[in-house]
Short mmCIF file of C-alpha atoms in Angstrom, two decimals:
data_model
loop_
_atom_site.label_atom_id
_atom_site.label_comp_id
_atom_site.label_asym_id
_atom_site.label_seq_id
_atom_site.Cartn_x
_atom_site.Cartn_y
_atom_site.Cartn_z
CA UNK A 1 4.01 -2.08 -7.68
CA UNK A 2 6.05 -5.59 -8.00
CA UNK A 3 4.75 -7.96 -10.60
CA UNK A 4 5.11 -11.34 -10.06
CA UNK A 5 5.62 -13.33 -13.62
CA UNK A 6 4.19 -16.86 -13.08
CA UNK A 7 5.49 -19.03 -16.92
CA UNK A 8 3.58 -22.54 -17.38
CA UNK A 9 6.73 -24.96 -18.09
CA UNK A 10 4.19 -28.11 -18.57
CA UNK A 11 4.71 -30.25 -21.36
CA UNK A 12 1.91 -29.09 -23.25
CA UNK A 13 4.33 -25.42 -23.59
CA UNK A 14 6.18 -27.51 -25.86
CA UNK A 15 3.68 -27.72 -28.72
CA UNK A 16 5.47 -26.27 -31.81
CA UNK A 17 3.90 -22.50 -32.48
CA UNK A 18 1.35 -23.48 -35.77
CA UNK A 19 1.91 -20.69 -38.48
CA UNK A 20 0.14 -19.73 -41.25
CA UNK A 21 3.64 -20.49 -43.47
CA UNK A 22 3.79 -24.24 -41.90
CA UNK A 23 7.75 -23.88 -41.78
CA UNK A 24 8.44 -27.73 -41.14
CA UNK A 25 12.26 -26.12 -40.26
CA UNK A 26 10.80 -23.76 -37.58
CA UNK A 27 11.79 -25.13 -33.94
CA UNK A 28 9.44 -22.30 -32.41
CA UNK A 29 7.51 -23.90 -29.01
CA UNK A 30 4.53 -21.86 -27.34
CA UNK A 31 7.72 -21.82 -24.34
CA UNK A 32 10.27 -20.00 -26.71
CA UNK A 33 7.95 -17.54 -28.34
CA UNK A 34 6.62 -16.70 -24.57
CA UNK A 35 10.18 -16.18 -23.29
CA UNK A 36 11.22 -14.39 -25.87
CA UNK A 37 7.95 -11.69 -25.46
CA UNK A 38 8.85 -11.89 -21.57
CA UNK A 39 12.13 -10.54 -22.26
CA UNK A 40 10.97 -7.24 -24.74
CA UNK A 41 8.47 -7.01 -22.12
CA UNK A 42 11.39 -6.50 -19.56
CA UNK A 43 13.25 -4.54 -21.62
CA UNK A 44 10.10 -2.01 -21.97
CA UNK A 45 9.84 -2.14 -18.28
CA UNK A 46 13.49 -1.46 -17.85
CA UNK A 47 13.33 1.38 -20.00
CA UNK A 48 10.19 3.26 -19.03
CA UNK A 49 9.17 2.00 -15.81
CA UNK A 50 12.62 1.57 -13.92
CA UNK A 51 11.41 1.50 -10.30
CA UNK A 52 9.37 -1.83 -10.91
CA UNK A 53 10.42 -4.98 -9.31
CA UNK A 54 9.70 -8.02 -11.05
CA UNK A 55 9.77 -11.91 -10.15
CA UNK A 56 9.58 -15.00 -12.22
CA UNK A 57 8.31 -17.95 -11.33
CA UNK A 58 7.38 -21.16 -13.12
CA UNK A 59 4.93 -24.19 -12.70
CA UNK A 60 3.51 -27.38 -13.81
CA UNK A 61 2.62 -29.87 -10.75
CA UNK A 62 5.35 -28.01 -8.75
CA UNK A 63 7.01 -24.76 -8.94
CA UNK A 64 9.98 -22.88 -8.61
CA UNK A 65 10.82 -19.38 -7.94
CA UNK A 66 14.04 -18.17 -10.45
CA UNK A 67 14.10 -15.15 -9.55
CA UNK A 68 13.21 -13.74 -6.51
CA UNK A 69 12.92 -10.19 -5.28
CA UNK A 70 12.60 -8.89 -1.54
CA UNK A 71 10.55 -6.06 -1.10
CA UNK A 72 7.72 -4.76 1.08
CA UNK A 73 4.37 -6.09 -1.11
CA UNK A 74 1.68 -3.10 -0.63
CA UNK A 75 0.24 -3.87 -3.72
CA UNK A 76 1.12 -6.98 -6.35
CA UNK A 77 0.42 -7.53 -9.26
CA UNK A 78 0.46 -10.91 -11.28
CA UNK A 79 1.13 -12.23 -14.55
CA UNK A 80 0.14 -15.55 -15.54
CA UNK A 81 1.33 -16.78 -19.22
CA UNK A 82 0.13 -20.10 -19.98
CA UNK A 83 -1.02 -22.22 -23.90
CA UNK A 84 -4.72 -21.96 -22.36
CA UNK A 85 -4.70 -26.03 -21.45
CA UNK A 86 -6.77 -26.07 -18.26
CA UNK A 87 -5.58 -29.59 -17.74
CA UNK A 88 -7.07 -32.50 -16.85
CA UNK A 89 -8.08 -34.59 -13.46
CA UNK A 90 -6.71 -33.35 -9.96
CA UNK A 91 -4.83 -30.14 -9.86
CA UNK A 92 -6.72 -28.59 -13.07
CA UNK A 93 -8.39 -25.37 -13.70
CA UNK A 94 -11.52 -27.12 -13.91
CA UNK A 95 -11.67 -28.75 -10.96
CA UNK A 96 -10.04 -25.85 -9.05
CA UNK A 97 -12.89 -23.91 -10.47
CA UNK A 98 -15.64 -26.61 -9.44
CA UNK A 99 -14.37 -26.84 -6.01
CA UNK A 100 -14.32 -22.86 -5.05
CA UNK A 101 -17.95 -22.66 -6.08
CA UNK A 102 -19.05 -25.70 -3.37
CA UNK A 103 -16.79 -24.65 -0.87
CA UNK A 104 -18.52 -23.59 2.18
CA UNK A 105 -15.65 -21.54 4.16
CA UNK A 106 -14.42 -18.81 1.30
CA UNK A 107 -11.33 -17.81 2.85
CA UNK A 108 -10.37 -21.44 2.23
CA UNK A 109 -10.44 -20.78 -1.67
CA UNK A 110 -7.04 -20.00 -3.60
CA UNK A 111 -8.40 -16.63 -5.46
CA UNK A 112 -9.13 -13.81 -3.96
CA UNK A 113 -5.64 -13.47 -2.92
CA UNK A 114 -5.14 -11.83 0.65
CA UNK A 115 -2.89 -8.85 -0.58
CA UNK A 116 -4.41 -6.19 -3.18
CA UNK A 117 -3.78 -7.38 -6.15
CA UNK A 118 -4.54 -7.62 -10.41
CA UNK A 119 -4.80 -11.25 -12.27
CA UNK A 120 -3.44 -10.91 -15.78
CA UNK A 121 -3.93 -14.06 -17.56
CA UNK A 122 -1.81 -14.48 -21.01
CA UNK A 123 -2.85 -17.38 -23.23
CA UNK A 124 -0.56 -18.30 -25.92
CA UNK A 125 -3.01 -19.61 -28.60
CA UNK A 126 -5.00 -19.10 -31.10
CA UNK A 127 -8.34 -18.32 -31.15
CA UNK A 128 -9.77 -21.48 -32.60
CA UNK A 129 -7.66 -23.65 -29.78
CA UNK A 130 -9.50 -21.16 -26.80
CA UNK A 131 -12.96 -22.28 -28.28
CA UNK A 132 -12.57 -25.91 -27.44
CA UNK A 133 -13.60 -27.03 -24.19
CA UNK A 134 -14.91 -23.35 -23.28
CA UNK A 135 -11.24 -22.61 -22.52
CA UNK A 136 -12.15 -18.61 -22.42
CA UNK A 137 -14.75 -18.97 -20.17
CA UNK A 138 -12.58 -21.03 -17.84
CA UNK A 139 -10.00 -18.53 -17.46
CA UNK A 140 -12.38 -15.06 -17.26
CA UNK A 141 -13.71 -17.37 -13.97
CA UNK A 142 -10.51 -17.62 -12.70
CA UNK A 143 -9.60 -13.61 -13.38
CA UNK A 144 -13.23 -13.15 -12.42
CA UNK A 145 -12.17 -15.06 -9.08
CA UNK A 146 -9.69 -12.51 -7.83
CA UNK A 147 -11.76 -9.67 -8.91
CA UNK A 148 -9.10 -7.68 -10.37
CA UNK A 149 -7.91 -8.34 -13.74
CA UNK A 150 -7.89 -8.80 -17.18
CA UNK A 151 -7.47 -11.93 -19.84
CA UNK A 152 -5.55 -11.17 -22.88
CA UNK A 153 -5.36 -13.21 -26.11
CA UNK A 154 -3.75 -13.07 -29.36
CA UNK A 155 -4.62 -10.65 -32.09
CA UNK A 156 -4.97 -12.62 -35.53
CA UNK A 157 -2.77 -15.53 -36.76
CA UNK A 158 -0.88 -16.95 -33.88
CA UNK A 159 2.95 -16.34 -34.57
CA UNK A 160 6.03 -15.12 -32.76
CA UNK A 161 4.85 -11.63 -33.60
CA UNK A 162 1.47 -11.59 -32.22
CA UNK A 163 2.63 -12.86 -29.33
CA UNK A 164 4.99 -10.26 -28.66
CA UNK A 165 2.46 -7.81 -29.56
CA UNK A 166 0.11 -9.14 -26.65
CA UNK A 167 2.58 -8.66 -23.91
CA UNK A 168 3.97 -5.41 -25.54
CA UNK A 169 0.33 -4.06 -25.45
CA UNK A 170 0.24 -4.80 -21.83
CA UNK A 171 3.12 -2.89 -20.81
CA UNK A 172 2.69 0.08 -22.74
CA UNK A 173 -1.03 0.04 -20.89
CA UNK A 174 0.39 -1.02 -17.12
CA UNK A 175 4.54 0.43 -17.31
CA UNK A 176 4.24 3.21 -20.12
CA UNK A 177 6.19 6.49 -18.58
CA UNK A 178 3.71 9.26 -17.05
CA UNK A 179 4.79 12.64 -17.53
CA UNK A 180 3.67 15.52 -15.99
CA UNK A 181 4.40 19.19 -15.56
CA UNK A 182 4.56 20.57 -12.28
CA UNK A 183 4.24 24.38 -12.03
CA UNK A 184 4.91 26.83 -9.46
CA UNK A 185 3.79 30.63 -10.36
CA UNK A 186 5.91 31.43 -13.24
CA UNK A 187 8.43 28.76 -12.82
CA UNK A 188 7.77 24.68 -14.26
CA UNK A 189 9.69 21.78 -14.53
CA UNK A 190 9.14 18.24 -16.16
CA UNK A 191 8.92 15.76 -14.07
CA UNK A 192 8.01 11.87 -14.08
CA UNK A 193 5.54 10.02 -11.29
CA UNK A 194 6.67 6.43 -10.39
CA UNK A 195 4.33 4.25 -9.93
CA UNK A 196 2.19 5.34 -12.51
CA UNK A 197 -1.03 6.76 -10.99
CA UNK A 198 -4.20 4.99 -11.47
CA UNK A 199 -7.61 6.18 -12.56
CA UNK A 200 -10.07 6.58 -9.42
CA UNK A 201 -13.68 6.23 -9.30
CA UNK A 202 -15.38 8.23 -7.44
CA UNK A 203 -19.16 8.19 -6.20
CA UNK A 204 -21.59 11.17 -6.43
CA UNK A 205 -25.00 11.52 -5.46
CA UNK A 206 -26.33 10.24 -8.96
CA UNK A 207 -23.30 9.38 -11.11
CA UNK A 208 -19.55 7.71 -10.86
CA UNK A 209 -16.81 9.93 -11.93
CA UNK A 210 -13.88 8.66 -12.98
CA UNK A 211 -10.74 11.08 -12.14
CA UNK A 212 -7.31 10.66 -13.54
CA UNK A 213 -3.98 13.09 -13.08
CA UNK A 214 -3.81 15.43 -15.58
CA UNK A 215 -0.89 16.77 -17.73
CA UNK A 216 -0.10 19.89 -15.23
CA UNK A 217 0.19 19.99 -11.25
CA UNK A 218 -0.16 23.17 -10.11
CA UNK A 219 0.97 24.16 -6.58
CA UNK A 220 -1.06 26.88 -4.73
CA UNK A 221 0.88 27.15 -1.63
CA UNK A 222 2.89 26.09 1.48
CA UNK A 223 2.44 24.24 4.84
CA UNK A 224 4.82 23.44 7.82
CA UNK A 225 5.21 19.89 8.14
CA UNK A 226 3.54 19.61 11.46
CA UNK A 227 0.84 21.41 10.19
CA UNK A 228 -0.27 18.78 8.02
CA UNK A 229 0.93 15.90 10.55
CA UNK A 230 0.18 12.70 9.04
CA UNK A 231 -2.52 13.03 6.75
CA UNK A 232 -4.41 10.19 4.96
CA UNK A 233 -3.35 9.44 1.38
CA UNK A 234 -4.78 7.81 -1.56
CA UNK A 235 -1.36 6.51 -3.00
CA UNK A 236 2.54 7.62 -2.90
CA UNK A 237 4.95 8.45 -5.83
CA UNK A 238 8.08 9.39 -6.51
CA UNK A 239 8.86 12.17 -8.32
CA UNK A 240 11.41 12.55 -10.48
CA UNK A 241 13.03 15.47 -12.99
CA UNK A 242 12.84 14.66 -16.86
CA UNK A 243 16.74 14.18 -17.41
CA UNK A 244 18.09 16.38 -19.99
CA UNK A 245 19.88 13.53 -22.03
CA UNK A 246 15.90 11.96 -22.84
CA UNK A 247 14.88 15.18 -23.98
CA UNK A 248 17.84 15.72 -26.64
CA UNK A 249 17.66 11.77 -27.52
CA UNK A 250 14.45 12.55 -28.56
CA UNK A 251 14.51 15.43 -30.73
CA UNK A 252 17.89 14.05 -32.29
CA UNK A 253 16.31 12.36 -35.08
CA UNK A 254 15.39 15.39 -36.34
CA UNK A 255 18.73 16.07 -38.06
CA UNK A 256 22.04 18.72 -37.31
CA UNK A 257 25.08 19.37 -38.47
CA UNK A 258 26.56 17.72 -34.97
CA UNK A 259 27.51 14.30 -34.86
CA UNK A 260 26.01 11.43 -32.60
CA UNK A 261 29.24 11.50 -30.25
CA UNK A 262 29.55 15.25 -30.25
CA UNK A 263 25.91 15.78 -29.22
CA UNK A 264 25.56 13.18 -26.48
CA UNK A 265 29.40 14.64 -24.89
CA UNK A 266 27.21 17.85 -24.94
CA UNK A 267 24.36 16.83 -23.53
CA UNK A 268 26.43 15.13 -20.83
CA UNK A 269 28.47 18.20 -20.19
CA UNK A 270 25.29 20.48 -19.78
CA UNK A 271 23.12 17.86 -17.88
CA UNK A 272 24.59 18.67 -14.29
CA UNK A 273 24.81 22.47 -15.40
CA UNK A 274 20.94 22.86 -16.51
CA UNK A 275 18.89 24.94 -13.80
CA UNK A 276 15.88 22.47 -12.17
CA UNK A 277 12.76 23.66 -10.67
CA UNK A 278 11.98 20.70 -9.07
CA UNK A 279 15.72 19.58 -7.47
CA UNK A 280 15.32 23.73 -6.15
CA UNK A 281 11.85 22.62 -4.88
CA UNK A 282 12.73 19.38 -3.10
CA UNK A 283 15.84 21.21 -1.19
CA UNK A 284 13.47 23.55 -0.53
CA UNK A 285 11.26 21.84 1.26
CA UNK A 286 13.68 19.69 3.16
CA UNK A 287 15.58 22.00 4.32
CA UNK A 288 12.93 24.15 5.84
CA UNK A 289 10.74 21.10 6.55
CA UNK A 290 7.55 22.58 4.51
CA UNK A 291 5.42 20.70 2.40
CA UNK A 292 3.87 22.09 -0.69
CA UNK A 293 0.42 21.41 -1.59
CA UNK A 294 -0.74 20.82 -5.42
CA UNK A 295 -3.82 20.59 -6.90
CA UNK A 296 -3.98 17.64 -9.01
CA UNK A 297 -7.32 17.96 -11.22
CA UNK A 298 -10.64 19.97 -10.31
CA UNK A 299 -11.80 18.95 -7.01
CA UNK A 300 -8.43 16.83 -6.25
CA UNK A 301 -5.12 17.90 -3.82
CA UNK A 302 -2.11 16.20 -3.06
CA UNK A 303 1.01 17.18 -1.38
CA UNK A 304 5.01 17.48 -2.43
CA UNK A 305 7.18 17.03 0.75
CA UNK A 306 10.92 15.05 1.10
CA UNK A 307 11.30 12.04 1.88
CA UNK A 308 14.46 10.10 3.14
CA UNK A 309 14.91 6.20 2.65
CA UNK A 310 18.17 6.89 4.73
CA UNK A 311 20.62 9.43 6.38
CA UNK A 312 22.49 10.11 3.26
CA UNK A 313 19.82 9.93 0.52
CA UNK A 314 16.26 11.55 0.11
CA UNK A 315 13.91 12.08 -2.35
CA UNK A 316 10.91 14.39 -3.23
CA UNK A 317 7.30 11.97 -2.87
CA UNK A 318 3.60 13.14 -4.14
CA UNK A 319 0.76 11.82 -2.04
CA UNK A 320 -2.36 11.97 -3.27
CA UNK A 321 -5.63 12.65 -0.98
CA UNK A 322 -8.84 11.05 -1.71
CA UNK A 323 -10.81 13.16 -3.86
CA UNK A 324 -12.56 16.34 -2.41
CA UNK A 325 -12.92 19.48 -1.12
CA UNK A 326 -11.80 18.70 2.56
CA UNK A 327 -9.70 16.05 2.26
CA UNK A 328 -8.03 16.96 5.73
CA UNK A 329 -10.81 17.71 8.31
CA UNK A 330 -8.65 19.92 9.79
CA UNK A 331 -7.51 22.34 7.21
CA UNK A 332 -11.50 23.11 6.35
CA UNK A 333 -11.97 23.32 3.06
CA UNK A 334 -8.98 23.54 0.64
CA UNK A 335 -10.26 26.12 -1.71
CA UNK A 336 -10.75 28.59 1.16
CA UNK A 337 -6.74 28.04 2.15
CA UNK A 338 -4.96 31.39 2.46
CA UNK A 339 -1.70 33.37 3.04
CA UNK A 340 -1.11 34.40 6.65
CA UNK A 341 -0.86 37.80 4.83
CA UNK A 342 -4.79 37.89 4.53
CA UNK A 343 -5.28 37.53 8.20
CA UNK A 344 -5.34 40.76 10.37
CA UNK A 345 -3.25 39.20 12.96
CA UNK A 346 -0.64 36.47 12.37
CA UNK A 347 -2.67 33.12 12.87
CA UNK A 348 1.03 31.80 14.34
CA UNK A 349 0.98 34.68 17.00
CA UNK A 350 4.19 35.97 18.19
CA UNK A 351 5.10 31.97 19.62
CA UNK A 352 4.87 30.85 15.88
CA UNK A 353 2.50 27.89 17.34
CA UNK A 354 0.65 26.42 14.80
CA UNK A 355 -2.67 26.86 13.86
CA UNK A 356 -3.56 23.24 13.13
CA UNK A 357 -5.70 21.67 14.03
CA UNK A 358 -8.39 23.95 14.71
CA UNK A 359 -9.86 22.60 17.96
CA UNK A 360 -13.89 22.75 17.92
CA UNK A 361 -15.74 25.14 20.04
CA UNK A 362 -17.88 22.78 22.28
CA UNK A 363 -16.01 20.75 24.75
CA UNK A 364 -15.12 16.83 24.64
CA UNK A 365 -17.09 14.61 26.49
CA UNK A 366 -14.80 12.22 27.51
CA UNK A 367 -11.39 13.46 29.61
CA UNK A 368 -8.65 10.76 28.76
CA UNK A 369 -7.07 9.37 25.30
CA UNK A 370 -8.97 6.76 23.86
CA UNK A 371 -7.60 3.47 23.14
CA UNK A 372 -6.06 2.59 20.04
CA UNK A 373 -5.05 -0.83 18.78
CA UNK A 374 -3.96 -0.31 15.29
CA UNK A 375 -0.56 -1.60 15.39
CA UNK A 376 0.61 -4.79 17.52
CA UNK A 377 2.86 -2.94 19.57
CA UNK A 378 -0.07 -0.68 21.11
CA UNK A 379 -1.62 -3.74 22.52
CA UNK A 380 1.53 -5.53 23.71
CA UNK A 381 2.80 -1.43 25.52
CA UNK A 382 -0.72 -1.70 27.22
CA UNK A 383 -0.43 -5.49 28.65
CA UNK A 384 3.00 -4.99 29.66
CA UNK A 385 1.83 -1.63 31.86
CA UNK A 386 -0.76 -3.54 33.73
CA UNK A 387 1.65 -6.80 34.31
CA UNK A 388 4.41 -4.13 35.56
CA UNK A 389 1.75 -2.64 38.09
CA UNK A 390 0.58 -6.01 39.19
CA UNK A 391 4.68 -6.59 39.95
CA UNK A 392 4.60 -3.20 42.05
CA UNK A 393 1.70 -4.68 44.19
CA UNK A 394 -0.12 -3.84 46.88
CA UNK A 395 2.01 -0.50 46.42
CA UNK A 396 0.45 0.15 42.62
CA UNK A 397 -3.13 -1.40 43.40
CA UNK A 398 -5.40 1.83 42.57
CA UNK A 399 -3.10 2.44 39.02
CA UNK A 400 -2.97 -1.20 38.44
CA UNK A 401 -7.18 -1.52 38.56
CA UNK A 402 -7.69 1.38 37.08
CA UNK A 403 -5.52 0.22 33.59
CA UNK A 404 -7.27 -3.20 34.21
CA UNK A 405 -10.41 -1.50 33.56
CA UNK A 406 -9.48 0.40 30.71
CA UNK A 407 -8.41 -2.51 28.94
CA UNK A 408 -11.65 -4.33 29.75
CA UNK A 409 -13.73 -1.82 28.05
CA UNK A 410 -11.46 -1.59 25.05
CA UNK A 411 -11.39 -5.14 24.62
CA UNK A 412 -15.17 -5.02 24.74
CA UNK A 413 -15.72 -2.09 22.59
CA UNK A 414 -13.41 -4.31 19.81
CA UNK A 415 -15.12 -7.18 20.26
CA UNK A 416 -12.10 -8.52 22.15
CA UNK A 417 -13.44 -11.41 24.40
CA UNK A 418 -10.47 -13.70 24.02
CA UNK A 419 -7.86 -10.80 24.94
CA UNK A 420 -9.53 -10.92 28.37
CA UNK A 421 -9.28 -14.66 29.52
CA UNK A 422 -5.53 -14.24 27.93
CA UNK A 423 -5.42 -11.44 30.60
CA UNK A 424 -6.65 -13.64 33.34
CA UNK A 425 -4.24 -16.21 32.73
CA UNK A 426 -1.10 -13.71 32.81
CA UNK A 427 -2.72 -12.79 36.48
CA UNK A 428 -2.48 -15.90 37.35
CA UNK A 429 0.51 -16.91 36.12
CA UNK A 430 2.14 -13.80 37.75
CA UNK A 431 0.84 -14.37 40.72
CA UNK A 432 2.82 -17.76 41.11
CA UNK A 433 5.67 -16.10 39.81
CA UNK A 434 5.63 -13.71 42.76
CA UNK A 435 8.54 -14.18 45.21
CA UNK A 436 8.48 -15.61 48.89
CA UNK A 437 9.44 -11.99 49.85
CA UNK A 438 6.46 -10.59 48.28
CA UNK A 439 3.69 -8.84 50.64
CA UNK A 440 1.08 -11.27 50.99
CA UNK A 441 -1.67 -8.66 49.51
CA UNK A 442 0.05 -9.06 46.06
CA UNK A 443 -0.76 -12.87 45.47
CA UNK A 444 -4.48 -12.03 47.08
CA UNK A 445 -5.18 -9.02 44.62
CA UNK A 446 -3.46 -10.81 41.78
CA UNK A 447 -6.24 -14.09 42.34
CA UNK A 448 -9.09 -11.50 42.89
CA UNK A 449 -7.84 -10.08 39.93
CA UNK A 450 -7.78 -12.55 37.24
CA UNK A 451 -10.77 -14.35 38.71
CA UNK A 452 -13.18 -11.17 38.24
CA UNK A 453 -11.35 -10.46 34.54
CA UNK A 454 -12.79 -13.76 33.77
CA UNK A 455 -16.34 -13.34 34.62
CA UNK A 456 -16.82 -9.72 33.73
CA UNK A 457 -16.64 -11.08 30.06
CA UNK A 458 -20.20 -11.11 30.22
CA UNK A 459 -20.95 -8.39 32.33
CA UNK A 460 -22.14 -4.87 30.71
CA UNK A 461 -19.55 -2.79 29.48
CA UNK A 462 -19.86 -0.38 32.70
CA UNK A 463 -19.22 -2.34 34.64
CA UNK A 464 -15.73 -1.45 37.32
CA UNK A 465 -13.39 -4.54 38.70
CA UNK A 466 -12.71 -3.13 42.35
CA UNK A 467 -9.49 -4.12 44.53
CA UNK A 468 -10.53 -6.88 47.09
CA UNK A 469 -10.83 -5.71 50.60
CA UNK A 470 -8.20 -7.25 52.91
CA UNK A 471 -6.55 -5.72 56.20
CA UNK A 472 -2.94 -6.86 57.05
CA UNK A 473 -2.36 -4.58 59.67
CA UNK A 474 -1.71 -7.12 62.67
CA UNK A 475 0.54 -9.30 60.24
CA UNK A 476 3.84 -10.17 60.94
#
């Protein structure tokens, strides 16, 4: 998950740190001692949490991005570090804060941002400076605002230390490395999830349990890839193999007769030599284009499968269902998932079709595809087939009504009014488009057309636009 790093340059940054020694020789700022806990916080990032993108940007009345990053933003989160001076006059927290709560339109306010996203607010100051004006109270509205987020102060005595223990708590809490173990029968290997997988709540009939990944995955069998199609997932990670070299760095310290050099040129000798469970897993899987499904804690499933970012390059990716029994409708319920070796007969039959996914007894009311507008690009294929028609006219009239009227009820089932005098206006437009060549039917039905699209906006959802009767028989 990127984090955006947003450093308060004002002038009031520039207050000399106060210490408990008073060193008049100290040239410590609140700006120093903050950049200097930004950069061991990057360095714990860089060494546990090496997949995270990060961004700095800094502000007083203007700001200025120093360094950028370009990815796709699923999920951000942000860091605010600031001395905990809410200002004064236009432009301040205060006033910020007094505005949101009068304003009448909310998607007009600044906070909740649009994206998913956490508010971490860093104060460099000491406790006695955050009780004047209500400072704290300020700031927990602003975090309070967004609705996700936390506030984090200074632990005793503010000094260089303390503030480098405030942001070093933070990472180890948000970047710390999550290990795992991921078994398969009698075989395991080590591996590391990136992101870091969150806690998730989840509601019962009485209670809210919280569920979190637990120290072993355990996987309990195998699916073809278009057997689980596309399923619905809670969150993606990478998954990666516990490299030999961390595991001798870290019982090193525990003494030998070897020297540093010696056992590193070891370790890098053996590293490419050492069996892995998990890289035999992920060629596995790709190569026979299975997915393997793991059971992540009681009453949670997930699935391992390969992924490739590119032709050359691919990698082995845990997504995580929502937690329950029957996370995929299809499949039934996952605890009753067999072998086809418990079946009588081979549920693939002698075609190896797949099984999935089981198709309900009774049959479907409805005989054609619904519509589905999830994407921009199923809209705009839909438009363009009924202005292609209405260019094929009076040869394509019954096709051309026909998709007319299905988009009229979709647009009416999505509460789509607009979408239709938009398609009236295309009618139109296309019909003076049409060429002097044209059969004079086409510029009739294309008027008829987009003059009935119009007013069936507030006709009942039944109701059918029919081609206009005309009779050009004795035309020449």
């Amino acid at each position: 998950m990127p984090t955006v790093v947003i450093l308060d340059a004002s002038l009031s940054m520039m207050r000399p740190l106060t210490t408990s020694s008073a060193d008049a020789s100290s040239t410590e700022t609140r700006r120093s001692v903050a950049q200097t806990s930004l950069c061991s916080m990057f360095d714990y990032i860089t060494a546990n949490d090496r997949m995270e993108f990060c961004s700095l940007v800094v502000f007083s009345s203007l700001y200025e991005v120093l360094v950028p990053f370009t990815r796709d933003h699923n999920e951000l989160k942000v860091l605010l570090v600031t001395d905990g001076n809410p200002g004064i006059g236009a432009g301040s927290l205060c006033q910020m804060l007094a505005e949101m709560k009068v304003q009448v339109d909310p998607k007009k306010n600044p906070l909740p941002f649009v994206f998913p996203s956490e508010l971490h607010v860093f104060l460099v100051a000491s406790q006695a400076e955050l009780q004047q004006g209500h400072t704290l109270l300020h700031y927990q509205q602003l975090v309070d605002a967004n609705g996700s987020g936390q506030l984090h102060t200074v632990e005793g005595p503010l000094s260089p230390k303390s503030v480098q223990s405030m942001f070093l708590k933070y990472a180890e809490s948000q970047h710390s490395v999550f290990s795992t173990t991921l078994h398969c029968g009698n075989l395991s290997s080590e591996v590391q999830l990136f992101p870091r997988p969150k806690t998730t709540m989840v509601e019962k009939d009485t209670e809210v349990i919280s569920k979190e990944i637990g120290s072993d995955l355990h996987i309990f069998g195998f699916l073809d890839m278009v057997d689980i199609a596309s399923p619905p997932s809670f969150s993606r990670h990478l998954v990666i193999p516990v490299n030999l070299r961390d595991k001798s760095s870290e019982g090193k310290d525990g003494g030998g007769e070897k020297g540093e050099d010696e056992t590193t040129s070891a370790v890098s000798t053996e590293e490419g030599k050492a069996p892995s469970f998990c890289v035999l897993l992920h060629g596995s899987l790709k190569v026979n284009n299975m997915v393997a499904m793991v059971q992540i804690a009681e009453d949670w499933y997930g699935m391992l499968y390969s992924w490739a970012d590119s032709k050359k390059k691919s990698n082995m990716m845990l997504s995580l269902y929502e937690p329950g029994s029957t996370p995929l409708s299809w499949l039934g319920k996952t605890s009753l998932l067999g072998p086809c070796l418990a079946f009588d007969e081979n549920p693939y039959g002698d075609n190896n079709k797949t099984p999935f996914p089981v198709r309900p007894a009774q049959k479907r009311s409805y005989a054609q595809n619904p519509v589905v507008w999830i994407k921009t690009g199923n809209l705009q294929s839909d438009v363009q087939k009924i202005l292609r028609y209405a260019r094929k006219l009076p040869d394509k009239t019954p096709v051309f009504y026909k998709e007319l009227n299905r988009l009229r009820r979709a647009a009416l089932s999505f509460g789509m009014q607009e979408l239709l005098l938009g398609i009236s206006s295309l009618l139109e437009r296309e019909c003076t488009l049409l060429p002097g060549t044209s059969h004079p039917d086409a510029a009739l039905q294309l008027t008829h057309a987009a003059k009935m699209v119009k007013n069936s906006v507030s006709k009942e959802y039944s109701y059918n636009i029919v081609p206009l009767s005309t009779n050009f028989s004795g035309a020449t």
